[in-house]
Amino acid sequence: MQLYFSPLSCSASVRICLYEAGVPAVFTQVDPRTKRTLDGADYRQVHALGTVPALRTDDGEVLTENAAILQYVADTFPQAKLAPEGTRERVRLRQWLSFVGTELHKALFTPLLDKAAPEAAKAYVLEKGASRLAFLEAHLTGREFLLEHFSVADAYLATVLNWSAATPVKLDAYPAVHAYHARLLKRPSVAKALSEERRLYVAEQERYARGA
Ligand SMILES: N[C@@H](CCC(=O)N[C@@H](CS)C(=O)NCC(=O)O)C(=O)O
């Protein structure tokens, strides 16, 4: 299994889940600016959009879209219990994966993190995002995870909430979300994945600063 990733991006959630499952994988870093892997290969030959994550399965198929990849990992390694069983519970999992992917990742954090996004657009998504964070706050109040147990949706949410540090989103205005995030950051798979990716991110920024 080969994960194409960029440090601290949404692909970190797949790394977290691979660590949860304890399965070996090849991690291939993609430069988000050049769309090349660190050894110079054209990543668009893997995924035409150039976005991460992409996952090459052991039989050579390339999967894209984070929510789909996360569910593939959960289903391929059921012993890791990264997804609930049962139709209704699975719907709830998909509901949260969709919420994190659309309402938080793409609608809120992507524009806030985009240096090219106009300030008015950032102000707009920040205001709109407040209701999404309040909705999440209500759900997480009194709960440890999004569902009954840790799932791939928590790995995705922990990764996305991590970006708040680089944006004007103030997580401490949402005490249950803030506490949930702090708890998840201590989970071994999350701590390991994010500390490794933080090092790679710093190295990437240093490369950019050198113009390399
Ligand atoms: N719809 C895709 C979006 C993935 C995505 O936004 N990836 C970001 C990193 S978090 C990316 O590769 N951005 C680079 C770009 O947009 O060119 C998914 O859910 O997997």
PDB file of C-alpha atoms and ligand atoms in Angstrom:
ATOM      1  CA  MET A   1       0.000   0.000   0.000  1.00  0.00           C
ATOM      2  CA  GLN A   2       1.371   3.404  -0.959  1.00  0.00           C
ATOM      3  CA  LEU A   3       0.058   6.696   0.404  1.00  0.00           C
ATOM      4  CA  TYR A   4       0.733   9.883  -1.530  1.00  0.00           C
ATOM      5  CA  PHE A   5       0.693  12.699   0.990  1.00  0.00           C
ATOM      6  CA  SER A   6       1.752  16.263   1.692  1.00  0.00           C
ATOM      7  CA  PRO A   7       2.846  17.090   5.244  1.00  0.00           C
ATOM      8  CA  LEU A   8       0.063  18.131   7.640  1.00  0.00           C
ATOM      9  CA  SER A   9      -2.549  18.106   4.889  1.00  0.00           C
ATOM     10  CA  CYS A  10      -5.746  16.045   5.012  1.00  0.00           C
ATOM     11  CA  SER A  11      -3.712  13.001   3.953  1.00  0.00           C
ATOM     12  CA  ALA A  12      -2.376  12.920   7.524  1.00  0.00           C
ATOM     13  CA  SER A  13      -5.708  11.376   8.508  1.00  0.00           C
ATOM     14  CA  VAL A  14      -4.916   8.335   6.352  1.00  0.00           C
ATOM     15  CA  ARG A  15      -1.477   8.037   7.929  1.00  0.00           C
ATOM     16  CA  ILE A  16      -3.154   8.120  11.359  1.00  0.00           C
ATOM     17  CA  CYS A  17      -5.463   5.280  10.331  1.00  0.00           C
ATOM     18  CA  LEU A  18      -2.627   3.202   8.864  1.00  0.00           C
ATOM     19  CA  TYR A  19      -0.813   3.616  12.194  1.00  0.00           C
ATOM     20  CA  GLU A  20      -4.003   2.648  14.045  1.00  0.00           C
ATOM     21  CA  ALA A  21      -4.172  -0.504  11.929  1.00  0.00           C
ATOM     22  CA  GLY A  22      -0.470  -1.170  12.381  1.00  0.00           C
ATOM     23  CA  VAL A  23       0.030  -1.960   8.702  1.00  0.00           C
ATOM     24  CA  PRO A  24       3.190  -1.202   6.756  1.00  0.00           C
ATOM     25  CA  ALA A  25       2.872   1.334   3.962  1.00  0.00           C
ATOM     26  CA  VAL A  26       5.083   3.322   1.648  1.00  0.00           C
ATOM     27  CA  PHE A  27       4.660   7.062   2.200  1.00  0.00           C
ATOM     28  CA  THR A  28       5.419   9.145  -0.875  1.00  0.00           C
ATOM     29  CA  GLN A  29       5.624  12.885  -0.299  1.00  0.00           C
ATOM     30  CA  VAL A  30       4.107  15.217  -2.869  1.00  0.00           C
ATOM     31  CA  ASP A  31       5.175  18.852  -3.137  1.00  0.00           C
ATOM     32  CA  PRO A  32       1.859  20.757  -3.268  1.00  0.00           C
ATOM     33  CA  ARG A  33       3.455  23.576  -5.291  1.00  0.00           C
ATOM     34  CA  THR A  34       5.129  21.567  -8.034  1.00  0.00           C
ATOM     35  CA  LYS A  35       2.850  18.502  -7.911  1.00  0.00           C
ATOM     36  CA  ARG A  36       5.959  16.373  -7.998  1.00  0.00           C
ATOM     37  CA  THR A  37       7.056  13.708  -5.582  1.00  0.00           C
ATOM     38  CA  LEU A  38      10.278  14.423  -3.702  1.00  0.00           C
ATOM     39  CA  ASP A  39      12.193  12.288  -6.201  1.00  0.00           C
ATOM     40  CA  GLY A  40      10.852  14.432  -9.058  1.00  0.00           C
ATOM     41  CA  ALA A  41       8.134  12.202 -10.502  1.00  0.00           C
ATOM     42  CA  ASP A  42       5.046  13.910 -11.932  1.00  0.00           C
ATOM     43  CA  TYR A  43       2.280  13.257  -9.381  1.00  0.00           C
ATOM     44  CA  ARG A  44      -0.373  14.236 -11.920  1.00  0.00           C
ATOM     45  CA  GLN A  45       0.361  10.917 -13.612  1.00  0.00           C
ATOM     46  CA  VAL A  46      -0.962   9.318 -10.413  1.00  0.00           C
ATOM     47  CA  HIS A  47      -3.870  11.696  -9.798  1.00  0.00           C
ATOM     48  CA  ALA A  48      -4.672  14.189 -12.539  1.00  0.00           C
ATOM     49  CA  LEU A  49      -6.017  16.749 -10.056  1.00  0.00           C
ATOM     50  CA  GLY A  50      -2.739  16.768  -8.166  1.00  0.00           C
ATOM     51  CA  THR A  51      -4.465  16.737  -4.801  1.00  0.00           C
ATOM     52  CA  VAL A  52      -3.589  14.424  -1.946  1.00  0.00           C
ATOM     53  CA  PRO A  53      -4.336  11.903  -0.642  1.00  0.00           C
ATOM     54  CA  ALA A  54      -4.124   9.148  -3.187  1.00  0.00           C
ATOM     55  CA  LEU A  55      -3.684   5.563  -2.139  1.00  0.00           C
ATOM     56  CA  ARG A  56      -2.203   2.874  -4.355  1.00  0.00           C
ATOM     57  CA  THR A  57      -3.580  -0.440  -3.174  1.00  0.00           C
ATOM     58  CA  ASP A  58      -1.522  -3.619  -3.093  1.00  0.00           C
ATOM     59  CA  ASP A  59      -3.122  -4.674  -6.384  1.00  0.00           C
ATOM     60  CA  GLY A  60      -2.061  -1.412  -8.040  1.00  0.00           C
ATOM     61  CA  GLU A  61      -5.356   0.474  -8.125  1.00  0.00           C
ATOM     62  CA  VAL A  62      -5.190   4.192  -7.308  1.00  0.00           C
ATOM     63  CA  LEU A  63      -7.913   5.467  -4.976  1.00  0.00           C
ATOM     64  CA  THR A  64      -8.615   9.167  -4.448  1.00  0.00           C
ATOM     65  CA  GLU A  65     -10.908  11.264  -2.215  1.00  0.00           C
ATOM     66  CA  ASN A  66     -10.081  11.218   1.461  1.00  0.00           C
ATOM     67  CA  ALA A  67     -13.451   9.960   2.706  1.00  0.00           C
ATOM     68  CA  ALA A  68     -13.325   7.032   0.275  1.00  0.00           C
ATOM     69  CA  ILE A  69      -9.726   6.182   1.128  1.00  0.00           C
ATOM     70  CA  LEU A  70     -10.418   6.284   4.860  1.00  0.00           C
ATOM     71  CA  GLN A  71     -13.333   3.888   4.475  1.00  0.00           C
ATOM     72  CA  TYR A  72     -11.194   1.619   2.289  1.00  0.00           C
ATOM     73  CA  VAL A  73      -8.554   1.475   5.034  1.00  0.00           C
ATOM     74  CA  ALA A  74     -11.213   0.767   7.665  1.00  0.00           C
ATOM     75  CA  ASP A  75     -12.733  -2.032   5.568  1.00  0.00           C
ATOM     76  CA  THR A  76      -9.407  -3.559   4.568  1.00  0.00           C
ATOM     77  CA  PHE A  77      -8.216  -3.789   8.167  1.00  0.00           C
ATOM     78  CA  PRO A  78     -11.399  -4.556  10.137  1.00  0.00           C
ATOM     79  CA  GLN A  79      -9.372  -5.728  13.149  1.00  0.00           C
ATOM     80  CA  ALA A  80      -8.462  -2.075  13.765  1.00  0.00           C
ATOM     81  CA  LYS A  81     -12.160  -1.265  14.296  1.00  0.00           C
ATOM     82  CA  LEU A  82     -11.908   2.077  12.534  1.00  0.00           C
ATOM     83  CA  ALA A  83     -15.510   1.998  11.350  1.00  0.00           C
ATOM     84  CA  PRO A  84     -18.693   0.793  13.034  1.00  0.00           C
ATOM     85  CA  GLU A  85     -20.630  -2.220  11.818  1.00  0.00           C
ATOM     86  CA  GLY A  86     -24.256  -2.060  10.765  1.00  0.00           C
ATOM     87  CA  THR A  87     -26.059  -0.078   8.096  1.00  0.00           C
ATOM     88  CA  ARG A  88     -27.328   2.682  10.344  1.00  0.00           C
ATOM     89  CA  GLU A  89     -23.992   3.150  12.086  1.00  0.00           C
ATOM     90  CA  ARG A  90     -22.251   3.241   8.697  1.00  0.00           C
ATOM     91  CA  VAL A  91     -24.612   5.988   7.582  1.00  0.00           C
ATOM     92  CA  ARG A  92     -23.634   7.950  10.677  1.00  0.00           C
ATOM     93  CA  LEU A  93     -19.963   7.459   9.815  1.00  0.00           C
ATOM     94  CA  ARG A  94     -20.536   8.720   6.261  1.00  0.00           C
ATOM     95  CA  GLN A  95     -22.543  11.613   7.648  1.00  0.00           C
ATOM     96  CA  TRP A  96     -19.571  12.754   9.747  1.00  0.00           C
ATOM     97  CA  LEU A  97     -17.032  12.129   7.003  1.00  0.00           C
ATOM     98  CA  SER A  98     -19.151  14.302   4.703  1.00  0.00           C
ATOM     99  CA  PHE A  99     -19.565  16.977   7.355  1.00  0.00           C
ATOM    100  CA  VAL A 100     -15.840  17.159   8.052  1.00  0.00           C
ATOM    101  CA  GLY A 101     -14.960  17.040   4.359  1.00  0.00           C
ATOM    102  CA  THR A 102     -17.440  19.560   3.055  1.00  0.00           C
ATOM    103  CA  GLU A 103     -18.462  21.861   5.898  1.00  0.00           C
ATOM    104  CA  LEU A 104     -15.101  22.125   7.657  1.00  0.00           C
ATOM    105  CA  HIS A 105     -12.282  21.069   5.355  1.00  0.00           C
ATOM    106  CA  LYS A 106     -13.329  22.541   2.017  1.00  0.00           C
ATOM    107  CA  ALA A 107     -15.837  25.238   2.986  1.00  0.00           C
ATOM    108  CA  LEU A 108     -14.055  26.675   6.020  1.00  0.00           C
ATOM    109  CA  PHE A 109     -10.383  25.777   6.277  1.00  0.00           C
ATOM    110  CA  THR A 110      -9.365  25.557   2.610  1.00  0.00           C
ATOM    111  CA  PRO A 111     -10.203  29.224   1.891  1.00  0.00           C
ATOM    112  CA  LEU A 112      -8.736  30.363   5.221  1.00  0.00           C
ATOM    113  CA  LEU A 113      -5.447  28.614   4.454  1.00  0.00           C
ATOM    114  CA  ASP A 114      -5.309  29.787   0.854  1.00  0.00           C
ATOM    115  CA  LYS A 115      -2.928  32.737   0.578  1.00  0.00           C
ATOM    116  CA  ALA A 116      -4.617  33.711  -2.705  1.00  0.00           C
ATOM    117  CA  ALA A 117      -8.137  33.854  -1.251  1.00  0.00           C
ATOM    118  CA  PRO A 118      -9.505  37.413  -0.980  1.00  0.00           C
ATOM    119  CA  GLU A 119      -9.959  38.758   2.562  1.00  0.00           C
ATOM    120  CA  ALA A 120     -13.693  39.172   1.921  1.00  0.00           C
ATOM    121  CA  ALA A 121     -13.960  35.481   1.069  1.00  0.00           C
ATOM    122  CA  LYS A 122     -12.122  34.580   4.271  1.00  0.00           C
ATOM    123  CA  ALA A 123     -14.426  36.782   6.348  1.00  0.00           C
ATOM    124  CA  TYR A 124     -17.445  35.185   4.669  1.00  0.00           C
ATOM    125  CA  VAL A 125     -16.399  31.581   5.353  1.00  0.00           C
ATOM    126  CA  LEU A 126     -15.346  32.449   8.890  1.00  0.00           C
ATOM    127  CA  GLU A 127     -18.764  33.843   9.657  1.00  0.00           C
ATOM    128  CA  LYS A 128     -20.546  30.938   7.990  1.00  0.00           C
ATOM    129  CA  GLY A 129     -18.235  28.422   9.652  1.00  0.00           C
ATOM    130  CA  ALA A 130     -19.266  29.579  13.119  1.00  0.00           C
ATOM    131  CA  SER A 131     -22.603  27.756  12.838  1.00  0.00           C
ATOM    132  CA  ARG A 132     -20.803  24.571  11.720  1.00  0.00           C
ATOM    133  CA  LEU A 133     -18.448  24.740  14.686  1.00  0.00           C
ATOM    134  CA  ALA A 134     -21.369  25.413  17.018  1.00  0.00           C
ATOM    135  CA  PHE A 135     -23.129  22.355  15.563  1.00  0.00           C
ATOM    136  CA  LEU A 136     -20.013  20.274  16.188  1.00  0.00           C
ATOM    137  CA  GLU A 137     -19.751  21.708  19.705  1.00  0.00           C
ATOM    138  CA  ALA A 138     -23.303  20.582  20.498  1.00  0.00           C
ATOM    139  CA  HIS A 139     -22.602  17.087  19.168  1.00  0.00           C
ATOM    140  CA  LEU A 140     -19.298  16.642  21.010  1.00  0.00           C
ATOM    141  CA  THR A 141     -20.589  17.905  24.350  1.00  0.00           C
ATOM    142  CA  GLY A 142     -20.463  14.876  26.643  1.00  0.00           C
ATOM    143  CA  ARG A 143     -18.981  12.615  23.959  1.00  0.00           C
ATOM    144  CA  GLU A 144     -15.485  11.219  23.555  1.00  0.00           C
ATOM    145  CA  PHE A 145     -15.649  10.623  19.803  1.00  0.00           C
ATOM    146  CA  LEU A 146     -17.894  11.517  16.862  1.00  0.00           C
ATOM    147  CA  LEU A 147     -19.437   8.025  17.095  1.00  0.00           C
ATOM    148  CA  GLU A 148     -19.371   5.547  19.987  1.00  0.00           C
ATOM    149  CA  HIS A 149     -15.731   4.636  19.401  1.00  0.00           C
ATOM    150  CA  PHE A 150     -12.735   6.138  17.632  1.00  0.00           C
ATOM    151  CA  SER A 151     -13.229   5.951  13.879  1.00  0.00           C
ATOM    152  CA  VAL A 152     -11.721   7.189  10.629  1.00  0.00           C
ATOM    153  CA  ALA A 153     -13.972  10.243  10.979  1.00  0.00           C
ATOM    154  CA  ASP A 154     -12.130  11.217  14.173  1.00  0.00           C
ATOM    155  CA  ALA A 155      -8.804  10.881  12.375  1.00  0.00           C
ATOM    156  CA  TYR A 156     -10.104  13.249   9.685  1.00  0.00           C
ATOM    157  CA  LEU A 157     -11.572  15.710  12.180  1.00  0.00           C
ATOM    158  CA  ALA A 158      -8.422  15.786  14.343  1.00  0.00           C
ATOM    159  CA  THR A 159      -6.380  16.559  11.217  1.00  0.00           C
ATOM    160  CA  VAL A 160      -8.687  19.349  10.088  1.00  0.00           C
ATOM    161  CA  LEU A 161      -8.980  20.940  13.545  1.00  0.00           C
ATOM    162  CA  ASN A 162      -5.202  20.985  13.681  1.00  0.00           C
ATOM    163  CA  TRP A 163      -5.237  23.625  10.951  1.00  0.00           C
ATOM    164  CA  SER A 164      -7.052  26.079  13.224  1.00  0.00           C
ATOM    165  CA  ALA A 165      -3.650  27.116  14.622  1.00  0.00           C
ATOM    166  CA  ALA A 166      -2.789  28.650  11.243  1.00  0.00           C
ATOM    167  CA  THR A 167      -6.134  30.425  10.845  1.00  0.00           C
ATOM    168  CA  PRO A 168      -8.320  32.890  12.784  1.00  0.00           C
ATOM    169  CA  VAL A 169     -10.555  29.998  13.942  1.00  0.00           C
ATOM    170  CA  LYS A 170     -10.468  30.096  17.732  1.00  0.00           C
ATOM    171  CA  LEU A 171     -11.135  26.580  18.944  1.00  0.00           C
ATOM    172  CA  ASP A 172     -11.218  27.625  22.594  1.00  0.00           C
ATOM    173  CA  ALA A 173     -14.502  29.378  21.846  1.00  0.00           C
ATOM    174  CA  TYR A 174     -15.893  25.829  21.495  1.00  0.00           C
ATOM    175  CA  PRO A 175     -14.905  24.070  24.752  1.00  0.00           C
ATOM    176  CA  ALA A 176     -16.080  20.566  23.813  1.00  0.00           C
ATOM    177  CA  VAL A 177     -14.390  20.740  20.406  1.00  0.00           C
ATOM    178  CA  HIS A 178     -11.256  22.164  22.007  1.00  0.00           C
ATOM    179  CA  ALA A 179     -11.130  19.386  24.629  1.00  0.00           C
ATOM    180  CA  TYR A 180     -11.857  16.715  21.986  1.00  0.00           C
ATOM    181  CA  HIS A 181      -9.006  18.008  19.830  1.00  0.00           C
ATOM    182  CA  ALA A 182      -6.608  18.129  22.795  1.00  0.00           C
ATOM    183  CA  ARG A 183      -7.554  14.519  23.704  1.00  0.00           C
ATOM    184  CA  LEU A 184      -7.051  13.279  20.180  1.00  0.00           C
ATOM    185  CA  LEU A 185      -3.674  14.970  19.863  1.00  0.00           C
ATOM    186  CA  LYS A 186      -2.531  12.735  22.732  1.00  0.00           C
ATOM    187  CA  ARG A 187      -3.722   9.543  21.049  1.00  0.00           C
ATOM    188  CA  PRO A 188      -0.529   7.659  20.055  1.00  0.00           C
ATOM    189  CA  SER A 189      -1.392   7.255  16.356  1.00  0.00           C
ATOM    190  CA  VAL A 190      -2.304  10.927  16.042  1.00  0.00           C
ATOM    191  CA  ALA A 191       0.699  12.174  18.040  1.00  0.00           C
ATOM    192  CA  LYS A 192       3.090  10.022  15.994  1.00  0.00           C
ATOM    193  CA  ALA A 193       1.626  10.947  12.619  1.00  0.00           C
ATOM    194  CA  LEU A 194       1.468  14.664  13.314  1.00  0.00           C
ATOM    195  CA  SER A 195       4.920  14.922  14.878  1.00  0.00           C
ATOM    196  CA  GLU A 196       6.457  13.100  11.903  1.00  0.00           C
ATOM    197  CA  GLU A 197       4.582  15.268   9.450  1.00  0.00           C
ATOM    198  CA  ARG A 198       5.456  18.435  11.362  1.00  0.00           C
ATOM    199  CA  ARG A 199       9.138  17.651  10.783  1.00  0.00           C
ATOM    200  CA  LEU A 200       8.498  17.069   7.085  1.00  0.00           C
ATOM    201  CA  TYR A 201       6.465  20.283   6.890  1.00  0.00           C
ATOM    202  CA  VAL A 202       9.292  22.324   8.423  1.00  0.00           C
ATOM    203  CA  ALA A 203      11.756  20.767   5.951  1.00  0.00           C
ATOM    204  CA  GLU A 204       9.369  21.628   3.102  1.00  0.00           C
ATOM    205  CA  GLN A 205       9.130  25.268   4.258  1.00  0.00           C
ATOM    206  CA  GLU A 206      12.939  25.440   4.495  1.00  0.00           C
ATOM    207  CA  ARG A 207      13.210  24.122   0.924  1.00  0.00           C
ATOM    208  CA  TYR A 208      10.780  26.805  -0.233  1.00  0.00           C
ATOM    209  CA  ALA A 209      12.771  29.497   1.612  1.00  0.00           C
ATOM    210  CA  ARG A 210      15.937  28.340  -0.181  1.00  0.00           C
ATOM    211  CA  GLY A 211      14.027  28.521  -3.452  1.00  0.00           C
ATOM    212  CA  ALA A 212      14.614  24.830  -4.000  1.00  0.00           C
TER     213      ALA A 212
HETATM  214  N1  LIG B   1     -11.796  16.297  -2.510  1.00  0.00           N
HETATM  215  C1  LIG B   1     -10.463  15.939  -2.125  1.00  0.00           C
HETATM  216  C2  LIG B   1      -9.745  17.190  -1.676  1.00  0.00           C
HETATM  217  C3  LIG B   1      -8.370  16.886  -1.171  1.00  0.00           C
HETATM  218  C4  LIG B   1      -7.620  18.169  -0.863  1.00  0.00           C
HETATM  219  O1  LIG B   1      -8.192  19.252  -0.737  1.00  0.00           O
HETATM  220  N2  LIG B   1      -6.323  18.034  -0.691  1.00  0.00           N
HETATM  221  C5  LIG B   1      -5.494  19.190  -0.456  1.00  0.00           C
HETATM  222  C6  LIG B   1      -4.636  18.980   0.769  1.00  0.00           C
HETATM  223  S1  LIG B   1      -5.617  18.941   2.252  1.00  0.00           S
HETATM  224  C7  LIG B   1      -4.602  19.386  -1.644  1.00  0.00           C
HETATM  225  O2  LIG B   1      -4.036  18.445  -2.159  1.00  0.00           O
HETATM  226  N3  LIG B   1      -4.498  20.644  -2.084  1.00  0.00           N
HETATM  227  C8  LIG B   1      -3.657  21.000  -3.190  1.00  0.00           C
HETATM  228  C9  LIG B   1      -4.439  21.580  -4.326  1.00  0.00           C
HETATM  229  O3  LIG B   1      -5.630  21.895  -4.166  1.00  0.00           O
HETATM  230  O4  LIG B   1      -3.849  21.724  -5.386  1.00  0.00           O
HETATM  231  C10 LIG B   1     -10.473  14.889  -1.015  1.00  0.00           C
HETATM  232  O5  LIG B   1     -11.404  14.954  -0.183  1.00  0.00           O
HETATM  233  O6  LIG B   1      -9.578  14.050  -0.961  1.00  0.00           O
END
